[in-house]
Short mmCIF file of C-alpha atoms in Angstrom, two decimals:
data_model
loop_
_atom_site.label_atom_id
_atom_site.label_comp_id
_atom_site.label_asym_id
_atom_site.label_seq_id
_atom_site.Cartn_x
_atom_site.Cartn_y
_atom_site.Cartn_z
CA MET A 18 -26.46 4.95 -4.68
CA SER A 19 -25.22 2.61 -1.96
CA HIS A 20 -22.29 0.28 -2.49
CA THR A 21 -21.01 -2.69 -0.57
CA HIS A 22 -17.28 -2.69 -0.05
CA GLY A 23 -14.87 -5.07 1.58
CA ALA A 24 -12.36 -7.86 1.05
CA ASP A 25 -11.81 -10.79 3.41
CA SER A 26 -8.93 -12.33 1.45
CA GLU A 27 -6.33 -11.72 -1.26
CA VAL A 28 -7.91 -14.22 -3.66
CA GLY A 29 -11.69 -13.75 -3.69
CA ARG A 30 -13.04 -12.69 -7.07
CA LEU A 31 -11.98 -9.05 -7.54
CA ARG A 32 -14.91 -6.73 -8.31
CA THR A 33 -13.70 -3.15 -7.69
CA VAL A 34 -10.22 -1.71 -7.40
CA LEU A 35 -8.95 1.76 -6.61
CA ALA A 36 -6.01 2.96 -8.71
CA HIS A 37 -4.07 6.12 -9.49
CA ARG A 38 -2.99 6.68 -13.08
CA PRO A 39 0.47 8.30 -12.89
CA GLY A 40 0.38 11.90 -14.02
CA SER A 41 2.44 15.07 -14.14
CA GLU A 42 3.85 14.37 -10.69
CA LEU A 43 6.27 11.94 -12.35
CA LEU A 44 7.70 14.84 -14.36
CA ARG A 45 8.79 16.38 -11.06
CA ILE A 46 11.31 13.57 -10.56
CA THR A 47 14.77 14.68 -11.66
CA PRO A 48 18.31 13.67 -10.66
CA HIS A 49 18.12 16.54 -8.15
CA THR A 50 14.78 15.56 -6.60
CA ARG A 51 14.51 11.77 -6.89
CA ASP A 52 16.04 10.96 -3.50
CA ARG A 53 13.75 13.23 -1.51
CA LEU A 54 10.78 11.96 -3.56
CA LEU A 55 11.78 8.37 -2.73
CA PHE A 56 12.31 7.23 -6.32
CA PRO A 57 15.35 5.13 -7.27
CA GLY A 58 15.46 6.54 -10.79
CA VAL A 59 13.92 9.04 -13.20
CA PRO A 60 10.91 7.39 -14.87
CA TRP A 61 9.64 7.90 -18.40
CA ALA A 62 6.25 9.38 -17.50
CA ALA A 63 4.47 8.82 -20.82
CA ARG A 64 5.48 5.15 -20.94
CA ALA A 65 4.46 4.65 -17.31
CA GLN A 66 1.01 6.02 -18.18
CA GLN A 67 0.74 3.66 -21.15
CA GLU A 68 1.68 0.68 -19.01
CA HIS A 69 -0.80 1.68 -16.31
CA ASP A 70 -3.53 2.01 -18.94
CA ILE A 71 -2.77 -1.54 -20.11
CA LEU A 72 -3.00 -2.83 -16.54
CA ALA A 73 -6.32 -1.04 -15.98
CA GLN A 74 -7.75 -2.38 -19.25
CA CYS A 75 -6.71 -5.92 -18.36
CA LEU A 76 -8.67 -5.57 -15.14
CA ARG A 77 -11.73 -4.23 -16.96
CA ASP A 78 -11.50 -7.06 -19.50
CA HIS A 79 -11.92 -9.45 -16.59
CA GLY A 80 -14.93 -7.66 -15.18
CA VAL A 81 -13.16 -5.49 -12.60
CA GLU A 82 -14.39 -1.94 -12.03
CA VAL A 83 -11.46 0.51 -11.87
CA LEU A 84 -11.96 3.67 -9.81
CA TYR A 85 -9.41 6.45 -10.31
CA VAL A 86 -8.24 8.46 -7.32
CA MET A 87 -7.91 11.71 -9.28
CA GLU A 88 -11.51 11.57 -10.51
CA LEU A 89 -12.82 10.86 -7.00
CA LEU A 90 -10.63 13.60 -5.55
CA GLN A 91 -11.99 16.13 -8.02
CA ASP A 92 -15.49 15.12 -6.94
CA VAL A 93 -14.90 15.66 -3.22
CA MET A 94 -13.10 18.97 -3.72
CA GLU A 95 -16.60 20.30 -4.44
CA TYR A 96 -17.37 19.90 -0.72
CA PRO A 97 -16.15 22.70 1.60
CA SER A 98 -15.35 20.29 4.44
CA ALA A 99 -13.23 18.05 2.18
CA ARG A 100 -11.44 21.08 0.68
CA ALA A 101 -10.63 22.41 4.13
CA GLU A 102 -9.27 19.04 5.25
CA ALA A 103 -7.11 18.67 2.12
CA ILE A 104 -5.69 22.20 2.39
CA ALA A 105 -5.00 21.71 6.09
CA ALA A 106 -2.98 18.57 5.28
CA VAL A 107 -0.72 20.70 3.06
CA LEU A 108 -0.39 23.55 5.55
CA THR A 109 0.76 21.29 8.40
CA ASP A 110 4.16 21.02 6.69
CA PRO A 111 6.51 22.71 9.21
CA ARG A 112 8.90 23.72 6.44
CA LEU A 113 6.50 26.39 5.18
CA GLY A 114 6.82 28.92 7.98
CA ASP A 115 4.11 31.40 8.91
CA GLN A 116 4.20 33.76 5.93
CA LEU A 117 4.49 31.11 3.21
CA ARG A 118 1.85 29.01 4.96
CA ALA A 119 -0.57 31.92 4.77
CA ASP A 120 0.28 32.54 1.11
CA VAL A 121 -0.17 28.87 0.19
CA GLY A 122 -3.44 28.61 2.10
CA SER A 123 -4.84 31.66 0.33
CA HIS A 124 -3.71 30.32 -3.05
CA LEU A 125 -5.21 26.86 -2.58
CA GLY A 126 -8.45 28.29 -1.22
CA GLY A 127 -9.00 30.17 -4.49
CA LEU A 128 -8.58 27.18 -6.83
CA ASP A 129 -11.48 25.43 -8.54
CA PRO A 130 -12.03 21.76 -7.56
CA GLU A 131 -10.27 20.25 -10.58
CA THR A 132 -7.20 22.47 -10.29
CA LEU A 133 -7.02 21.98 -6.53
CA ALA A 134 -7.08 18.20 -6.93
CA GLN A 135 -4.29 18.40 -9.50
CA VAL A 136 -2.10 20.61 -7.29
CA LEU A 137 -2.62 18.33 -4.28
CA VAL A 138 -1.08 15.45 -6.25
CA THR A 139 1.34 17.10 -8.70
CA GLY A 140 2.61 19.67 -6.20
CA LEU A 141 3.76 23.22 -6.77
CA ALA A 142 7.25 24.18 -7.89
CA LEU A 143 8.98 27.37 -6.81
CA GLU A 144 8.70 29.08 -10.20
CA GLU A 145 4.97 28.26 -10.38
CA PHE A 146 4.08 30.10 -7.18
CA ARG A 147 4.00 33.78 -8.03
CA PRO A 148 2.17 34.92 -4.83
CA GLY A 149 5.07 33.71 -2.70
CA HIS A 150 7.08 36.16 -0.60
CA GLY A 151 8.76 36.33 2.78
CA VAL A 152 11.90 34.78 4.30
CA VAL A 153 11.15 31.10 3.68
CA PHE A 154 10.11 31.68 0.09
CA GLY A 155 13.18 33.83 -0.54
CA LEU A 156 15.50 31.14 0.78
CA LEU A 157 14.08 28.28 -1.27
CA ASP A 158 16.40 26.66 -3.81
CA ARG A 159 15.24 26.49 -7.41
CA HIS A 160 14.94 22.70 -7.05
CA ASP A 161 12.71 23.01 -3.97
CA PHE A 162 8.95 22.62 -3.95
CA VAL A 163 6.45 24.89 -2.30
CA ILE A 164 4.15 21.83 -2.21
CA PRO A 165 5.97 18.52 -2.81
CA PRO A 166 4.44 16.21 -5.44
CA LEU A 167 3.18 12.71 -4.64
CA PRO A 168 4.76 10.44 -7.30
CA ASN A 169 4.40 7.37 -5.06
CA LEU A 170 0.62 7.72 -4.98
CA THR A 171 0.60 5.22 -7.87
CA PHE A 172 1.51 2.54 -5.31
CA LEU A 173 -1.92 2.83 -3.80
CA LYS A 174 -1.91 -0.24 -1.58
CA ASP A 175 0.66 1.48 0.66
CA SER A 176 -1.83 4.12 1.80
CA SER A 177 -4.97 2.06 2.43
CA VAL A 178 -6.08 -1.56 2.62
CA TRP A 179 -9.53 -3.10 3.08
CA LEU A 180 -9.72 -5.71 5.83
CA GLY A 181 -13.12 -7.35 5.74
CA PRO A 182 -15.81 -4.65 5.62
CA ALA A 183 -13.52 -1.94 7.07
CA VAL A 184 -10.68 0.09 5.62
CA ALA A 185 -7.34 0.82 7.27
CA VAL A 186 -5.87 4.14 6.14
CA THR A 187 -2.21 3.78 6.95
CA SER A 188 0.31 6.03 8.65
CA LEU A 189 3.13 6.69 6.18
CA ALA A 190 6.46 8.44 6.71
CA ASP A 191 6.79 12.22 6.38
CA ALA A 192 7.56 12.27 2.65
CA ARG A 193 4.36 10.32 1.93
CA CYS A 194 2.05 11.33 4.77
CA ARG A 195 -0.19 13.40 2.47
CA GLU A 196 -0.97 10.31 0.41
CA ALA A 197 -2.70 8.75 3.39
CA ALA A 198 -4.39 12.05 4.22
CA LEU A 199 -5.90 12.20 0.72
CA MET A 200 -7.16 8.63 1.02
CA ARG A 201 -8.88 9.37 4.30
CA ILE A 202 -10.53 12.40 2.69
CA LEU A 203 -11.84 10.22 -0.15
CA TYR A 204 -13.21 7.56 2.16
CA GLY A 205 -14.67 10.14 4.51
CA HIS A 206 -16.35 12.42 1.98
CA HIS A 207 -17.05 10.67 -1.34
CA PRO A 208 -20.61 9.31 -1.68
CA ARG A 209 -19.17 6.14 -3.19
CA PHE A 210 -17.79 5.25 0.27
CA ALA A 211 -20.71 6.49 2.36
CA GLY A 212 -20.86 4.52 5.58
CA ALA A 213 -17.33 3.13 5.26
CA VAL A 214 -15.79 2.21 8.61
CA CYS A 215 -12.18 3.26 9.13
CA VAL A 216 -10.28 0.97 11.50
CA TYR A 217 -6.93 2.81 11.31
CA GLY A 218 -5.79 6.34 10.53
CA PRO A 219 -2.74 8.42 9.51
CA GLU A 220 -2.45 9.93 12.99
CA LEU A 221 -1.59 6.55 14.51
CA GLU A 222 1.67 4.63 14.79
CA PRO A 223 3.69 3.96 11.59
CA LEU A 224 2.01 1.37 9.36
CA ASP A 225 2.52 0.73 5.63
CA GLY A 226 -0.22 -1.06 3.70
CA GLY A 227 2.42 -2.95 1.74
CA ASP A 228 3.21 -4.77 4.97
CA VAL A 229 -0.38 -5.97 5.47
CA LEU A 230 -1.40 -9.35 4.03
CA GLN A 231 -4.75 -11.15 4.34
CA LEU A 232 -3.83 -14.82 4.45
CA ALA A 233 -7.43 -15.99 4.87
CA PRO A 234 -10.71 -14.65 6.26
CA GLY A 235 -9.90 -13.44 9.74
CA VAL A 236 -6.16 -14.12 9.45
CA ILE A 237 -3.94 -11.07 8.92
CA ALA A 238 -0.13 -10.98 8.63
CA VAL A 239 1.78 -7.73 9.17
CA GLY A 240 5.45 -7.21 8.37
CA LEU A 241 7.75 -5.37 10.77
CA THR A 242 9.93 -3.12 8.62
CA GLU A 243 11.45 0.35 8.65
CA ARG A 244 8.00 1.63 7.62
CA THR A 245 5.83 -0.48 9.94
CA THR A 246 6.75 -0.45 13.61
CA ALA A 247 5.89 -2.88 16.37
CA ALA A 248 3.66 -0.16 17.84
CA GLY A 249 1.79 -0.01 14.52
CA VAL A 250 1.35 -3.78 14.53
CA GLU A 251 0.07 -3.63 18.10
CA ARG A 252 -2.43 -0.88 17.32
CA LEU A 253 -3.76 -2.56 14.18
CA ALA A 254 -3.94 -6.00 15.81
CA GLY A 255 -5.76 -4.64 18.83
CA ARG A 256 -8.34 -2.83 16.74
CA LEU A 257 -8.94 -5.73 14.35
CA LEU A 258 -9.29 -8.28 17.14
CA GLN A 259 -11.50 -6.03 19.23
CA ALA A 260 -13.79 -5.31 16.26
CA GLY A 261 -14.01 -8.98 15.28
CA LEU A 262 -12.33 -8.25 11.95
CA ALA A 263 -9.58 -10.77 12.68
CA ARG A 264 -9.19 -13.93 14.74
CA THR A 265 -5.43 -14.08 14.45
CA VAL A 266 -2.73 -11.57 13.54
CA LEU A 267 0.80 -12.64 12.60
CA ALA A 268 3.69 -10.25 13.17
CA VAL A 269 6.53 -11.01 10.74
CA PRO A 270 9.87 -9.27 11.42
CA LEU A 271 11.61 -8.35 8.14
CA ARG A 272 14.31 -6.11 9.57
CA GLN A 273 17.08 -8.44 8.38
CA LEU A 274 16.01 -7.97 4.74
CA PRO A 275 17.13 -5.08 2.49
CA ALA A 276 15.60 -1.67 3.14
CA GLY A 277 12.37 -1.17 1.24
CA THR A 278 11.32 -4.82 1.46
CA ARG A 279 7.67 -5.17 2.39
CA LEU A 280 5.63 -8.23 3.21
CA ASP A 281 3.67 -8.02 -0.05
CA THR A 282 6.92 -8.31 -2.03
CA VAL A 283 7.93 -11.36 0.01
CA CYS A 284 4.66 -13.30 -0.20
CA THR A 285 1.61 -13.36 -2.47
CA VAL A 286 -1.43 -15.53 -1.76
CA ILE A 287 -2.40 -17.53 -4.87
CA ASP A 288 -5.12 -19.74 -3.39
CA SER A 289 -6.42 -20.83 0.00
CA ASP A 290 -3.46 -23.18 0.36
CA THR A 291 -0.85 -21.75 -2.03
CA VAL A 292 1.52 -18.79 -1.90
CA LEU A 293 4.15 -17.27 -4.20
CA MET A 294 7.27 -16.59 -2.19
CA PHE A 295 10.90 -15.66 -2.60
CA PRO A 296 12.91 -18.88 -2.28
CA ALA A 297 14.15 -19.81 1.19
CA LEU A 298 12.51 -16.86 2.94
CA GLY A 299 9.60 -19.02 4.01
CA TYR A 300 12.03 -21.15 5.97
CA VAL A 301 14.31 -18.37 7.22
CA LEU A 302 11.70 -15.86 8.38
CA GLN A 303 9.75 -16.27 11.59
CA ALA A 304 6.44 -14.99 12.85
CA HIS A 305 4.80 -14.22 16.19
CA ILE A 306 1.10 -15.04 16.53
CA ILE A 307 -0.98 -12.36 18.27
CA THR A 308 -4.33 -13.33 19.76
CA PRO A 309 -6.68 -11.87 22.39
CA GLY A 310 -5.98 -12.79 25.98
CA PRO A 311 -7.65 -12.17 29.34
CA GLY A 312 -5.25 -9.32 30.13
CA GLY A 313 -4.86 -7.90 26.63
CA LEU A 314 -2.96 -9.14 23.61
CA ARG A 315 -0.93 -12.34 23.76
CA VAL A 316 2.16 -12.91 21.66
CA SER A 317 3.63 -16.31 20.79
CA ARG A 318 7.23 -17.31 20.72
CA PRO A 319 8.75 -17.00 17.22
CA MET A 320 7.79 -19.80 14.84
CA PRO A 321 8.89 -20.59 11.26
CA LEU A 322 6.86 -18.37 8.93
CA LEU A 323 5.36 -21.08 6.73
CA GLU A 324 4.45 -23.21 9.72
CA SER A 325 2.78 -20.33 11.57
CA MET A 326 0.90 -19.20 8.44
CA ALA A 327 -0.48 -22.68 7.76
CA GLN A 328 -1.45 -23.15 11.40
CA ALA A 329 -3.25 -19.83 11.58
CA MET A 330 -5.05 -20.58 8.29
CA GLY A 331 -6.18 -23.94 9.59
CA ILE A 332 -4.45 -26.08 6.95
CA ASP A 333 -1.81 -28.79 7.22
CA ALA A 334 0.78 -27.07 5.03
CA LEU A 335 1.14 -24.36 2.42
CA THR A 336 2.19 -25.08 -1.14
CA VAL A 337 4.95 -22.65 -2.10
CA ILE A 338 5.62 -21.53 -5.67
CA SER A 339 9.07 -19.97 -5.83
CA THR A 340 9.95 -16.82 -7.74
CA GLY A 341 12.63 -17.52 -10.36
CA MET A 342 14.26 -20.75 -11.54
CA ASP A 343 17.59 -20.58 -9.68
CA PRO A 344 19.16 -18.32 -7.02
CA PRO A 345 20.49 -15.61 -9.40
CA ALA A 346 17.26 -15.48 -11.38
CA ALA A 347 15.19 -15.55 -8.21
CA SER A 348 17.07 -12.58 -6.76
CA GLN A 349 16.64 -10.57 -9.95
CA GLN A 350 12.95 -11.34 -10.23
CA GLN A 351 12.40 -10.52 -6.57
CA TRP A 352 13.89 -7.06 -7.33
CA ASP A 353 11.61 -6.82 -10.37
CA ASP A 354 8.57 -7.48 -8.15
CA GLY A 355 8.06 -11.03 -9.34
CA GLY A 356 6.47 -11.72 -5.95
CA ASN A 357 4.13 -8.72 -6.10
CA ALA A 358 1.33 -10.13 -8.25
CA LEU A 359 -2.35 -9.17 -8.11
CA ALA A 360 -5.01 -11.87 -7.85
CA ILE A 361 -8.16 -11.29 -9.88
CA ASP A 362 -9.48 -14.64 -8.66
CA ARG A 363 -8.12 -17.86 -7.28
CA ARG A 364 -5.22 -18.92 -9.48
CA LEU A 365 -5.75 -15.98 -11.84
CA MET A 366 -2.90 -13.49 -11.44
CA VAL A 367 -1.73 -10.25 -13.05
CA CYS A 368 2.08 -10.25 -13.24
CA TYR A 369 4.82 -8.22 -14.89
CA GLU A 370 5.79 -9.81 -18.19
CA ARG A 371 9.49 -9.34 -17.43
CA ASN A 372 9.43 -12.02 -14.72
CA VAL A 373 9.63 -14.89 -17.19
CA GLY A 374 10.80 -17.57 -14.75
CA THR A 375 8.25 -16.74 -12.07
CA ASN A 376 5.41 -16.65 -14.59
CA ALA A 377 6.47 -20.00 -16.02
CA ARG A 378 6.45 -21.58 -12.58
CA LEU A 379 3.01 -20.19 -11.86
CA GLU A 380 1.63 -21.68 -15.06
CA VAL A 381 3.22 -25.06 -14.38
CA ALA A 382 1.40 -25.00 -11.05
CA GLY A 383 -1.93 -24.41 -12.81
CA VAL A 384 -2.14 -20.63 -12.33
CA GLU A 385 -3.41 -18.50 -15.20
CA VAL A 386 -1.07 -15.55 -15.71
CA ILE A 387 -2.06 -12.25 -17.29
CA ARG A 388 1.15 -10.52 -18.35
CA VAL A 389 1.44 -6.73 -18.34
CA PRO A 390 4.42 -4.48 -19.17
CA GLY A 391 6.22 -2.85 -16.26
CA SER A 392 9.53 -1.40 -17.45
CA GLU A 393 8.60 2.11 -16.24
CA LEU A 394 5.85 1.35 -13.75
CA GLY A 395 8.29 -0.87 -11.91
CA SER A 396 10.97 1.81 -11.78
CA GLY A 397 9.53 2.96 -8.47
CA ARG A 398 9.80 -0.58 -7.07
CA GLY A 399 6.24 -1.87 -7.02
CA GLY A 400 4.25 -4.54 -8.85
CA PRO A 401 0.61 -4.84 -9.96
CA ARG A 402 -0.46 -5.58 -6.40
CA ALA A 403 1.23 -2.47 -5.01
CA MET A 404 -0.57 -0.30 -7.59
CA SER A 405 -4.02 -1.63 -6.73
CA CYS A 406 -6.20 -1.20 -3.66
CA PRO A 407 -8.90 -3.89 -3.87
CA VAL A 408 -12.10 -2.25 -2.64
CA THR A 409 -14.48 -5.14 -3.24
CA ARG A 410 -13.82 -8.87 -3.51
CA ASP A 411 -16.21 -11.78 -3.31
CA SER A 412 -15.92 -13.54 0.02
CA ALA A 413 -13.36 -16.32 0.13
CA GLY A 414 -15.93 -18.33 2.09
CA ALA A 415 -15.95 -19.93 5.49
CA GLY A 416 -14.01 -23.01 4.44
CA VAL A 417 -10.72 -21.67 5.81
CA THR A 418 -10.70 -21.51 9.59
CA ALA A 419 -7.99 -20.51 12.01
CA ALA A 420 -6.80 -22.98 14.63
CA VAL A 421 -6.31 -20.34 17.32
CA ALA A 422 -6.88 -22.65 20.26
CA SER A 423 -4.04 -24.93 19.23
CA VAL A 424 -1.38 -22.24 18.88
CA PRO A 425 1.35 -23.18 21.40
CA ASP A 426 3.43 -21.11 23.77
CA LEU A 427 1.28 -17.99 23.85
CA VAL A 428 3.06 -15.92 26.45
CA THR A 429 3.54 -12.25 27.20
CA ALA A 430 7.12 -12.88 28.24
CA ASP A 431 8.22 -12.96 24.62
CA VAL A 432 7.11 -9.40 23.94
CA PRO A 433 10.70 -7.99 23.80
CA ALA A 434 11.48 -10.24 20.82
CA LEU A 435 8.73 -8.50 18.86
CA THR A 436 9.07 -4.98 20.20
CA ALA A 437 12.81 -4.35 20.14
CA GLY A 438 13.28 -0.59 20.42
CA VAL A 439 9.70 0.00 21.63
CA PRO A 440 9.23 0.88 25.33
CA HIS A 441 6.46 -1.65 25.98
CA PHE A 442 3.71 -3.64 24.32
CA ALA A 443 0.58 -2.26 25.94
CA GLN A 444 -2.92 -3.41 25.23
CA ALA A 445 -4.21 -1.72 22.07
CA GLY A 446 -7.10 0.60 22.55
#
């Protein structure tokens, strides 16, 4: 069966979403392991599963098809080429050493598809790996993993994002690189995604999907953070512009914000002219507009974020709905992912119920809010949007156009402002 996939906005009617129901990998998080697994606390796994089930059912109740990563992964582990690719992604870990790498490879190669899929996500603890021997295995601490689990896989938007009819599989940091590898395997081997075009890959420069925001058809914003580098922005912008998947790309430096802040926690598109944003950031943050030029990519001088977003979207001004009711409440609700809502349709949002002030402001502005629990799901710092990879949305239409020709001060001389710490800003290939 053939399927049409793609999303040209954040607000077109949501039809299909990819999600990962948290599983036994959350049980691997302990006070001893949470830091290396990039979790701020120790979650209650059973409650997190209940909350995720509620979120998934809310989506189904509104006509959204929910595809589960684990089920798709079990399917593709039936294929020798997909199995080999998945096992190779595990064995590239340099911490294994030669002997343990051989032992792990032999062990994984003998597993049935369902068990292999489970191990790829939940990992393998020291005491669970009886075939292990050799120097590296003998020196492992009892809290170490032979194969680290992937508890952050629940935040699925980090590892892949659909941009028009193509998918960008991101390039995540070492602790999460296997998440992106698994997503590329799914897109490359599962019949559901037959013919899917991949515009980015894990082997490229650092890029986190949480930093990628579709403001309008053909208008993409990308945050510059500790997880998305200027080189990653350059590579993605070059590929999108060259392929005609974008007319304009905005680069939004977020380095001055707390570590872990991503663009999709700063700004959520509610409608073609409305965004949900942390108070004041829209006026404090700046953006550089990247467009094609005769000699490669052109980069604008920094402009106020809201102004540059509106200009690129082809509208006079954006309406901003603020998270929270006052500065203290706004700060708390920003931490609770009040700005990380998922749009099912224009002005129809899924939000955490705990963000009372933000939800109230959305409703006053005419937005329908579907409230879901998130006391444990949010413990890993991610909202409904972070836990969902929209695979298919209805087109947002051609009514929103980018005013590329009118963007002022497009010069290559401003490249150092965007690429601090990067040798040069070469034309993306």
